[in-house]
Short mmCIF file of C-alpha atoms in Angstrom, two decimals:
data_model
loop_
_atom_site.label_atom_id
_atom_site.label_comp_id
_atom_site.label_asym_id
_atom_site.label_seq_id
_atom_site.Cartn_x
_atom_site.Cartn_y
_atom_site.Cartn_z
CA ALA E 1 0.00 0.00 0.00
CA PHE E 2 1.21 3.50 -0.81
CA VAL E 3 2.24 5.58 2.19
CA PRO E 4 2.61 9.32 1.47
CA ASP E 5 5.88 10.96 2.49
CA ALA E 6 4.95 13.75 4.94
CA LYS E 7 8.16 15.60 4.00
CA GLN E 8 7.04 15.94 0.40
CA THR E 9 4.37 18.04 -1.32
CA PRO E 10 0.94 16.65 -2.23
CA GLU E 11 1.97 16.90 -5.91
CA TRP E 12 5.12 14.84 -5.29
CA ASN E 13 3.14 12.23 -3.36
CA ARG E 14 0.56 12.02 -6.16
CA GLY E 15 3.39 11.57 -8.65
CA ALA E 16 5.03 8.89 -6.51
CA TYR E 17 1.70 7.06 -6.26
CA LEU E 18 1.13 7.20 -10.02
CA VAL E 19 4.69 6.29 -11.03
CA ASN E 20 5.19 3.49 -8.51
CA GLY E 21 1.65 2.14 -8.40
CA TRP E 22 -0.67 2.70 -11.29
CA GLY E 23 2.12 3.43 -13.78
CA HIS E 24 4.52 0.77 -12.48
CA CYS E 25 7.25 2.55 -14.47
CA ALA E 26 10.07 0.63 -12.76
CA GLU E 27 8.89 -2.60 -14.39
CA CYS E 28 10.42 -1.56 -17.72
CA HIS E 29 12.76 1.25 -16.67
CA SER E 30 14.87 -0.86 -14.27
CA PRO E 31 17.54 -3.46 -14.94
CA ARG E 32 16.93 -6.97 -13.65
CA ASN E 33 19.01 -9.63 -11.96
CA VAL E 34 19.50 -13.17 -13.31
CA LEU E 35 16.24 -14.26 -11.66
CA GLY E 36 14.29 -11.45 -13.34
CA GLY E 37 13.88 -9.29 -10.24
CA ILE E 38 14.39 -5.53 -10.37
CA ILE E 39 17.81 -4.49 -9.11
CA SER E 40 16.60 -2.08 -6.42
CA ALA E 41 19.83 -0.04 -6.33
CA ARG E 42 19.31 0.74 -10.02
CA ARG E 43 15.55 1.30 -9.94
CA PHE E 44 14.51 3.56 -12.86
CA ALA E 45 18.07 3.49 -14.31
CA GLY E 46 17.05 1.88 -17.60
CA GLY E 47 18.55 -1.16 -19.23
CA PRO E 48 17.67 -3.99 -21.57
CA ASN E 49 14.01 -4.06 -22.52
CA PRO E 50 12.38 -6.78 -20.41
CA GLU E 51 10.35 -7.74 -23.49
CA GLY E 52 13.65 -8.89 -25.02
CA GLU E 53 14.35 -6.35 -27.75
CA GLY E 54 15.92 -2.92 -27.48
CA TRP E 55 16.90 -0.66 -24.62
CA VAL E 56 14.76 1.23 -22.11
CA PRO E 57 16.02 4.70 -21.09
CA ASN E 58 17.16 5.83 -17.68
CA ILE E 59 14.44 8.01 -16.10
CA THR E 60 16.45 9.22 -13.10
CA GLN E 61 18.24 12.57 -13.21
CA LYS E 62 21.01 10.75 -15.06
CA GLY E 63 18.72 10.37 -18.05
CA LEU E 64 16.29 13.27 -17.55
CA LYS E 65 18.75 16.00 -16.53
CA ASP E 66 18.16 18.02 -19.71
CA MET E 67 14.37 17.78 -19.54
CA SER E 68 12.18 20.15 -17.54
CA ASP E 69 9.13 19.06 -15.58
CA LYS E 70 7.04 20.50 -18.43
CA ASP E 71 9.03 18.53 -21.02
CA ILE E 72 8.31 15.29 -19.14
CA ALA E 73 4.63 16.09 -18.65
CA ASP E 74 4.32 16.97 -22.35
CA PHE E 75 6.05 13.70 -23.29
CA LEU E 76 3.56 11.77 -21.15
CA LYS E 77 0.76 13.52 -23.08
CA THR E 78 2.08 13.40 -26.65
CA GLY E 79 4.94 10.90 -26.74
CA ASP E 80 7.16 13.57 -28.34
CA MET E 81 10.56 14.47 -26.89
CA PRO E 82 11.90 18.04 -26.94
CA ASP E 83 14.66 16.92 -29.36
CA GLY E 84 12.12 15.68 -31.91
CA ASP E 85 12.39 11.98 -31.03
CA SER E 86 9.26 10.13 -29.99
CA ALA E 87 8.20 7.18 -27.86
CA GLY E 88 8.72 3.80 -29.42
CA GLY E 89 7.89 0.20 -28.72
CA SER E 90 5.65 -0.54 -25.77
CA MET E 91 6.05 3.06 -24.54
CA ARG E 92 3.60 4.08 -27.25
CA ARG E 93 0.91 2.06 -25.45
CA VAL E 94 1.90 3.72 -22.17
CA ILE E 95 1.51 7.16 -23.78
CA GLN E 96 -1.97 6.18 -25.00
CA ASN E 97 -2.85 5.76 -21.31
CA THR E 98 -0.93 8.68 -19.79
CA SER E 99 -2.34 11.02 -22.43
CA GLN E 100 -5.75 10.42 -20.88
CA LEU E 101 -4.63 11.55 -17.43
CA SER E 102 -5.26 15.09 -16.27
CA ASP E 103 -2.58 17.73 -16.81
CA GLU E 104 -2.21 17.79 -13.02
CA ASP E 105 -1.51 14.06 -12.84
CA ARG E 106 1.10 14.23 -15.61
CA ALA E 107 2.70 17.24 -13.86
CA ALA E 108 2.79 15.26 -10.60
CA MET E 109 4.46 12.33 -12.33
CA ALA E 110 7.01 14.69 -13.85
CA ALA E 111 7.73 16.34 -10.48
CA TYR E 112 8.32 12.96 -8.88
CA LEU E 113 10.54 11.69 -11.71
CA LYS E 114 12.62 14.89 -11.68
CA SER E 115 13.21 14.36 -7.95
CA LEU E 116 14.83 10.95 -8.44
CA PRO E 117 18.58 11.05 -7.78
CA PRO E 118 20.88 10.31 -10.72
CA ILE E 119 21.66 6.61 -10.92
CA ASP E 120 24.00 5.00 -13.42
CA GLY E 121 22.29 2.24 -15.32
CA PRO E 122 23.94 -0.77 -16.86
CA PRO E 123 26.23 -0.06 -19.80
CA ARG E 124 24.45 -0.14 -23.09
CA PRO E 125 25.95 -2.72 -25.45
CA LYS E 126 27.79 -1.35 -28.45
CA LYS E 127 26.00 -1.76 -31.76
CA SER E 128 27.68 -4.32 -33.95
#
């Protein structure tokens, strides 16, 4: 069960609830151990796509440092990145859902994600 952090704002707590509960973002955006469990020390740090193909980006400050809260909220609405790239793979289905949230909910998710400390993810394999 979600327990709000009394030291944080209501917006942050709403974002934490949505990202960690309803959104379950860590399921794809976290590397896994040999048994398939999320490596908790690298939660949200990206890694190999658990569906078996491709790479999932780091959504801690390591990966989002150049994006504003508004950029993240807009991405969750449209699937478009500030640099012109767009969501791919299963993230497109996620965007179909997050686009239906209120602007306030997407802003709360962005505020929470921007608060995550930078964590190095696993090294991305070199393309051959």
